[in-house]
PDB file of C-alpha atoms in Angstrom:
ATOM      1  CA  UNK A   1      36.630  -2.209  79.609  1.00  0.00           C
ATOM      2  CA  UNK A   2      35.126  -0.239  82.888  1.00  0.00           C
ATOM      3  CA  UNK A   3      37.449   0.986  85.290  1.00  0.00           C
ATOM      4  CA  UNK A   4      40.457   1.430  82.752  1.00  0.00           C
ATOM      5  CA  UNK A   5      42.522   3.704  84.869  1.00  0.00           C
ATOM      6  CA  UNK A   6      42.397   1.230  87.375  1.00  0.00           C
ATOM      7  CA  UNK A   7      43.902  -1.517  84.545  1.00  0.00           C
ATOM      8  CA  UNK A   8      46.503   0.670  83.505  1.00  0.00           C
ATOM      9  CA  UNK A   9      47.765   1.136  86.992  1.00  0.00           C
ATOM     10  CA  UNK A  10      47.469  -2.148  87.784  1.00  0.00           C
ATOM     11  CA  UNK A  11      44.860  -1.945  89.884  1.00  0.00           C
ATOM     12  CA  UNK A  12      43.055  -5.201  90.232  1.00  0.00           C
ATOM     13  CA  UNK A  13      39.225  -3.843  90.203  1.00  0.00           C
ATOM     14  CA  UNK A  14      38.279  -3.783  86.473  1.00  0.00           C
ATOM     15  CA  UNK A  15      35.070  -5.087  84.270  1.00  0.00           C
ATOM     16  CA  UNK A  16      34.209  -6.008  80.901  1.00  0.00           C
ATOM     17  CA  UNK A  17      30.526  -4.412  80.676  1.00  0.00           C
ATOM     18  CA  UNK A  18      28.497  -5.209  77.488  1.00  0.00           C
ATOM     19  CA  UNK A  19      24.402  -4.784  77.772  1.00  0.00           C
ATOM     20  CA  UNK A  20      21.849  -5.125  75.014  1.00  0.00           C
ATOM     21  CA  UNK A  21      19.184  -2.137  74.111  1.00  0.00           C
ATOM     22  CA  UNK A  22      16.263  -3.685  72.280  1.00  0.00           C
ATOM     23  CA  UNK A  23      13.730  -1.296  70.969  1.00  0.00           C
ATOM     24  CA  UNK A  24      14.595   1.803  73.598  1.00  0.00           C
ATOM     25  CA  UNK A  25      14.702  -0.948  76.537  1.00  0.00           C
ATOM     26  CA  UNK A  26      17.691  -2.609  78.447  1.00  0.00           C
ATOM     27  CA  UNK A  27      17.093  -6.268  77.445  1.00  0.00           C
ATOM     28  CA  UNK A  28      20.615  -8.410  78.336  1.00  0.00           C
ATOM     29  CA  UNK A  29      23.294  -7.381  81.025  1.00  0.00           C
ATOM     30  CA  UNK A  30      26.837  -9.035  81.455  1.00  0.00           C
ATOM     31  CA  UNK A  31      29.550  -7.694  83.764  1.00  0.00           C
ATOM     32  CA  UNK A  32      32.311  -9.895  83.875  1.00  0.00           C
ATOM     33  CA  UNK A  33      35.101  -9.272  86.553  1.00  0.00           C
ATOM     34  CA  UNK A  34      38.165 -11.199  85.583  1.00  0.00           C
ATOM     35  CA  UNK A  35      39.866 -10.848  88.339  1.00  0.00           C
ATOM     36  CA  UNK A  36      37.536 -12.561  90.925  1.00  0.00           C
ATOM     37  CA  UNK A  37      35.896 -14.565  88.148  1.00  0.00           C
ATOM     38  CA  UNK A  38      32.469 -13.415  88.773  1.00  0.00           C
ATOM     39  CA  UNK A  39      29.939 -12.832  85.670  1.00  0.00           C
ATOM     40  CA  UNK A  40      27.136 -10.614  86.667  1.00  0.00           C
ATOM     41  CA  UNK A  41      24.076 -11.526  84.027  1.00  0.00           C
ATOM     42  CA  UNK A  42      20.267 -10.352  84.116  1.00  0.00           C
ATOM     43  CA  UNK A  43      18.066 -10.951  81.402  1.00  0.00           C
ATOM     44  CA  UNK A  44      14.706  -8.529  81.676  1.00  0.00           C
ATOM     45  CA  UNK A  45      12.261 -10.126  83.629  1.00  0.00           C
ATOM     46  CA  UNK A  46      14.876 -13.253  84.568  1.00  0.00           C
ATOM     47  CA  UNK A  47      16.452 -11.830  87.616  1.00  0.00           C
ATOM     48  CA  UNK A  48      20.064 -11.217  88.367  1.00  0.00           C
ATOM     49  CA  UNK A  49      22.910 -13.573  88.982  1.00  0.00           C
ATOM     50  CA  UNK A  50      26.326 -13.827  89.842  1.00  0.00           C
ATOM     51  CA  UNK A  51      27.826 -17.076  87.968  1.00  0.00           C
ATOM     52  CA  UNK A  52      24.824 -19.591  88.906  1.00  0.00           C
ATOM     53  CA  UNK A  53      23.677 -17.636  91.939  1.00  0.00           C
ATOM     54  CA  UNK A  54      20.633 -14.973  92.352  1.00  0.00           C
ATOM     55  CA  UNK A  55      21.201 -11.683  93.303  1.00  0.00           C
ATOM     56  CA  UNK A  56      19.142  -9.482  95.482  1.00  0.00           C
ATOM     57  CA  UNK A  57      19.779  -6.082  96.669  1.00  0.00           C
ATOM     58  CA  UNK A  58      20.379  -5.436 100.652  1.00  0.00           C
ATOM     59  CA  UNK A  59      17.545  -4.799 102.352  1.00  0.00           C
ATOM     60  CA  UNK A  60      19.099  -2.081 104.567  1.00  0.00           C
ATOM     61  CA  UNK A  61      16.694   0.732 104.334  1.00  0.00           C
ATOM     62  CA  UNK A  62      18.474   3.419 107.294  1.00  0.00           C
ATOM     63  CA  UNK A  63      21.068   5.309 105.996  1.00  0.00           C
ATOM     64  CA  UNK A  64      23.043   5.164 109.239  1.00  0.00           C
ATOM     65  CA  UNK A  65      23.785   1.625 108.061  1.00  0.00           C
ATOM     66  CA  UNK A  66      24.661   1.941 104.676  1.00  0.00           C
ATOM     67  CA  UNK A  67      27.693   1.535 102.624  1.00  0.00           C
ATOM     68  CA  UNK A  68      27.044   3.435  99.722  1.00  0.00           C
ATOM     69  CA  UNK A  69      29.924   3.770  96.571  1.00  0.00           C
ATOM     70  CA  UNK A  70      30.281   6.871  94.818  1.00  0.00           C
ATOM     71  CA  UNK A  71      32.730   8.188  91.958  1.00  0.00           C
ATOM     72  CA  UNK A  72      34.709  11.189  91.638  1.00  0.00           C
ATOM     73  CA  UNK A  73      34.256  13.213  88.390  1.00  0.00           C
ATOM     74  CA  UNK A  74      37.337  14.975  88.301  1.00  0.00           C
ATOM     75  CA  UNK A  75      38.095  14.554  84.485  1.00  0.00           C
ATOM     76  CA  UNK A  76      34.450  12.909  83.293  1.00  0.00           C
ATOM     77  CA  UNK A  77      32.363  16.473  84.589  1.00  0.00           C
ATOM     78  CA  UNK A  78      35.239  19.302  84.910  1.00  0.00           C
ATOM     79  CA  UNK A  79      33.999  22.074  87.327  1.00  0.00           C
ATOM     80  CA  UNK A  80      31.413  19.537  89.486  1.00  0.00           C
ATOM     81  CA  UNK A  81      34.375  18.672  91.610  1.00  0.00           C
ATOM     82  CA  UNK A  82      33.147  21.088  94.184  1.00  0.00           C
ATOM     83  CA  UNK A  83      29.265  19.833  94.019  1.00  0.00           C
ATOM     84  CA  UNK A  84      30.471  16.609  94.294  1.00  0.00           C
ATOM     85  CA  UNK A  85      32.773  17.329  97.498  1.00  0.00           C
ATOM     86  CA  UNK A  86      29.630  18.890  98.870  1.00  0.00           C
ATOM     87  CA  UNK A  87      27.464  15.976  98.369  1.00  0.00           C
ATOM     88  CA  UNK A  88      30.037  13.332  99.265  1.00  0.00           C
ATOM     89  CA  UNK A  89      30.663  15.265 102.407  1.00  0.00           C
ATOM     90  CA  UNK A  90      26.607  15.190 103.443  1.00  0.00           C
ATOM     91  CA  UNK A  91      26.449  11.649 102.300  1.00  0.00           C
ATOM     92  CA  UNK A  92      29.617  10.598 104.869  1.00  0.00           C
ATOM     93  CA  UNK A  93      27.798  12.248 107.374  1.00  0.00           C
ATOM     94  CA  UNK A  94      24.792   9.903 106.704  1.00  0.00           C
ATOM     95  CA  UNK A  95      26.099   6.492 106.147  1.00  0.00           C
ATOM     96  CA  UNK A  96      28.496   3.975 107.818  1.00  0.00           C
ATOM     97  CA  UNK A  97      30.773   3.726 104.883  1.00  0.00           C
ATOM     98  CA  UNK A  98      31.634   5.787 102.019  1.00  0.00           C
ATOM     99  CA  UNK A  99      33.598   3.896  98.878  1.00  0.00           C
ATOM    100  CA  UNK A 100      35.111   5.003  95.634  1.00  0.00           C
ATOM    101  CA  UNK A 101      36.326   2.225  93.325  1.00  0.00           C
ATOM    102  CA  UNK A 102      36.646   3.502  89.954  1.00  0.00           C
ATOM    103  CA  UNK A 103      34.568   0.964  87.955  1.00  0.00           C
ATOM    104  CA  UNK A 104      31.159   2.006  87.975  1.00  0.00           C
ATOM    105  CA  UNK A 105      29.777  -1.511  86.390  1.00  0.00           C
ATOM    106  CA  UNK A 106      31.035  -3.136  89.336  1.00  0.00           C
ATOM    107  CA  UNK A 107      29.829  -0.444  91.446  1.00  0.00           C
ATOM    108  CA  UNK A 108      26.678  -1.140  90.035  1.00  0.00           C
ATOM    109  CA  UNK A 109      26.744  -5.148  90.019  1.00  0.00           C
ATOM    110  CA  UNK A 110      27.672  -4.783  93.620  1.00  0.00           C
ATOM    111  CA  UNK A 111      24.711  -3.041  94.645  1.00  0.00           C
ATOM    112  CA  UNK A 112      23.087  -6.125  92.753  1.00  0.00           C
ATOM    113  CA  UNK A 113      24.748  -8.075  95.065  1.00  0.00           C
ATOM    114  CA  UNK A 114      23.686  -6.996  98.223  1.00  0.00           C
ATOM    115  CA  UNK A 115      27.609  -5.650  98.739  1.00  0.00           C
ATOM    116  CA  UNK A 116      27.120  -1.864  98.319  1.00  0.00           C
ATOM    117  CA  UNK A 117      23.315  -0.702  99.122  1.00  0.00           C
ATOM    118  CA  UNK A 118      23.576   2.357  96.978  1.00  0.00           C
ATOM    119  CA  UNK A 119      25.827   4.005  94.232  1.00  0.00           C
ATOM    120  CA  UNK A 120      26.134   7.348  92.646  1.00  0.00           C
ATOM    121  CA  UNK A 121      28.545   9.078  90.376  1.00  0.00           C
ATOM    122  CA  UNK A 122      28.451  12.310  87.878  1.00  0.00           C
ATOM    123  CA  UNK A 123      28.961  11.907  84.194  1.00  0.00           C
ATOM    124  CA  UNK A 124      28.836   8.069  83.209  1.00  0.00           C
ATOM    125  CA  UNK A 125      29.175   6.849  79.734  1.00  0.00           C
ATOM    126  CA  UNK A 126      26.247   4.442  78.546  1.00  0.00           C
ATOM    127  CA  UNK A 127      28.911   1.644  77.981  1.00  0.00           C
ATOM    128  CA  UNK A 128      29.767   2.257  81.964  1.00  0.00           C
ATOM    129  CA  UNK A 129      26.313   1.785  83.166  1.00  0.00           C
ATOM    130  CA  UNK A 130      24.027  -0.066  81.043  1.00  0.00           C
ATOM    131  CA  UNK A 131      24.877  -3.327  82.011  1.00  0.00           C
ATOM    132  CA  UNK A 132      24.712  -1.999  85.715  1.00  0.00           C
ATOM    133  CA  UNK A 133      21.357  -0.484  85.479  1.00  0.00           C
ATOM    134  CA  UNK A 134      19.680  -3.544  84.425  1.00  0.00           C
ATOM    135  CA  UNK A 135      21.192  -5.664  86.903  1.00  0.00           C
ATOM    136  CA  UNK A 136      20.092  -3.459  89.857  1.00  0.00           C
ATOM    137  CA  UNK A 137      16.728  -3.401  88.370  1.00  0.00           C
ATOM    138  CA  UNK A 138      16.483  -7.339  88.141  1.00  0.00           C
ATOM    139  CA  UNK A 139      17.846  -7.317  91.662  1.00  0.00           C
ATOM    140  CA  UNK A 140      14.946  -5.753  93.047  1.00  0.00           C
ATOM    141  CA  UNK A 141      16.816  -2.208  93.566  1.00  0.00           C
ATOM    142  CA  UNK A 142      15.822   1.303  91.894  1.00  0.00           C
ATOM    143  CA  UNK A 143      17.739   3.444  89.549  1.00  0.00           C
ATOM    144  CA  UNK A 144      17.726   7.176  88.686  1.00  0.00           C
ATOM    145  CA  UNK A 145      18.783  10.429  87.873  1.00  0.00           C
ATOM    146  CA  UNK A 146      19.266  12.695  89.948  1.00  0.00           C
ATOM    147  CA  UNK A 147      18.250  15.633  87.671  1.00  0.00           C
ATOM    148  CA  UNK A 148      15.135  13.512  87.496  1.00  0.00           C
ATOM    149  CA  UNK A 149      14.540  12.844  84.062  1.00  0.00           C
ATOM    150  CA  UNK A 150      14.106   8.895  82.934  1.00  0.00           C
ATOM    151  CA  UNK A 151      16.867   8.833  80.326  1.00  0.00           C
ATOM    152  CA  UNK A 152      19.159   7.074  82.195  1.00  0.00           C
ATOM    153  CA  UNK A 153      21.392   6.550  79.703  1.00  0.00           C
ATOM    154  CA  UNK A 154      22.264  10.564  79.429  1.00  0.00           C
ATOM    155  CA  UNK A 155      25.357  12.185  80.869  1.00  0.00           C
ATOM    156  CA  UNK A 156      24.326  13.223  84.102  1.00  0.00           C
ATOM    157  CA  UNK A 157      24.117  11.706  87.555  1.00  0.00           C
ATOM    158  CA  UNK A 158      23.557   8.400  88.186  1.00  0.00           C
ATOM    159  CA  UNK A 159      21.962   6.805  91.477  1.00  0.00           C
ATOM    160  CA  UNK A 160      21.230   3.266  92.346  1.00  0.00           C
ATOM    161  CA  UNK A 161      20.329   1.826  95.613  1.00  0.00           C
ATOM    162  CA  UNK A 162      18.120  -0.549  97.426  1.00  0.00           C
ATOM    163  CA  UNK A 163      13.988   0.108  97.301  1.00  0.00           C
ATOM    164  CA  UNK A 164      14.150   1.488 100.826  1.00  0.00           C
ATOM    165  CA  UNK A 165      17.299   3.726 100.986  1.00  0.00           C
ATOM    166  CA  UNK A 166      17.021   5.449  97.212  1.00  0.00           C
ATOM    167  CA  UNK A 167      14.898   8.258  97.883  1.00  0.00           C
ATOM    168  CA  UNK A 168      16.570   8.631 101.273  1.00  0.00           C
ATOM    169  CA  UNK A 169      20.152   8.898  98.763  1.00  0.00           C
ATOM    170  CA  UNK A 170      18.196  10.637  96.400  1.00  0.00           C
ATOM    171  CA  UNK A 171      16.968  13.560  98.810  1.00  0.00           C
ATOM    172  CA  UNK A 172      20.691  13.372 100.423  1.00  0.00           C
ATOM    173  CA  UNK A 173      22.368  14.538  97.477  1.00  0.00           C
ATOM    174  CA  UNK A 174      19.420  16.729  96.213  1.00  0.00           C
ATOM    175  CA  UNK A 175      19.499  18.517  99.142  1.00  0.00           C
ATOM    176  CA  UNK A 176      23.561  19.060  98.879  1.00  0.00           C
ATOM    177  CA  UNK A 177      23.226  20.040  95.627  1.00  0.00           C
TER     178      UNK A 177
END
């Protein structure tokens, strides 16, 4: 379950996120969000979907008209909450909407979805993110780390967005530090 402080508060944004590594690779991605009844599926090299319908990322590629999700790492990354402020500060300044929902799968599926046209967040779990990853991927959007390595999977920072506005994001919050 993604977004489990949101479930035990009875918040009504929450995911089931299960993904399938075959052989070092993300092969199989379901996010299932009960509450609106949506499964988000990809299969590598199959696309992305949403129930029976294909998902594409936006293709918003200015920052000025992006709505971009982020999370805040206040218990997942102790002592990044003032990085974080930093960055989400220069980000606000760049985009037309700032968003933090507090389930990172859906974060992630929603970028799939052409809803959010970029995501980041500090100190994901694999179990948070894999599913997401491969569904932004299949959607025709980009995923990365910020500290630039390709283990995506590692604790670190997480950012997905749409072709054209990732290494506009990615500079953004590089640049912040």
């Amino acid at each position: 379950l993604d977004g489990t402080t949101n479930f035990l508060h009875g918040l009504p944004h929450f995911a089931v996120s299960v993904a399938l590594e075959q052989f070092g690779e993300l092969t199989t991605a379901v996010v299932y969000d009960p509450i609106r009844d949506e499964l988000f599926w990809a299969d590598k090299g199959g696309g992305a979907y949403v129930n029976d319908r294909r998902l594409r990322v936006s293709a918003r590629k200015e920052l000025g008209q992006a709505l971009v999700g982020c999370g805040l790492p206040v218990q997942t990354w102790p002592g990044r909450e003032k990085g974080f402020t930093t960055q989400m500060n220069a980000v606000a300044d760049h985009v037309a909407g700032l968003r933090r929902l507090g389930t990172a799968s859906l974060d992630l599926a929603w970028v799939a979805a052409g809803r959010q046209d970029g995501f980041w967040e500090y100190g994901l779990k694999p179990w948070d993110i894999a599913a997401g990853i491969l569904l932004v991927r299949e959607a025709g959007g980009r995923v990365g780390r910020l500290e630039g390595d390709d283990d995506l999977l590692a604790e670190g920072t997480l950012v997905a967005a749409t072709g054209g506005l990732f290494p506009k994001l990615t500079e953004l919050l590089q640049a912040a530090g």
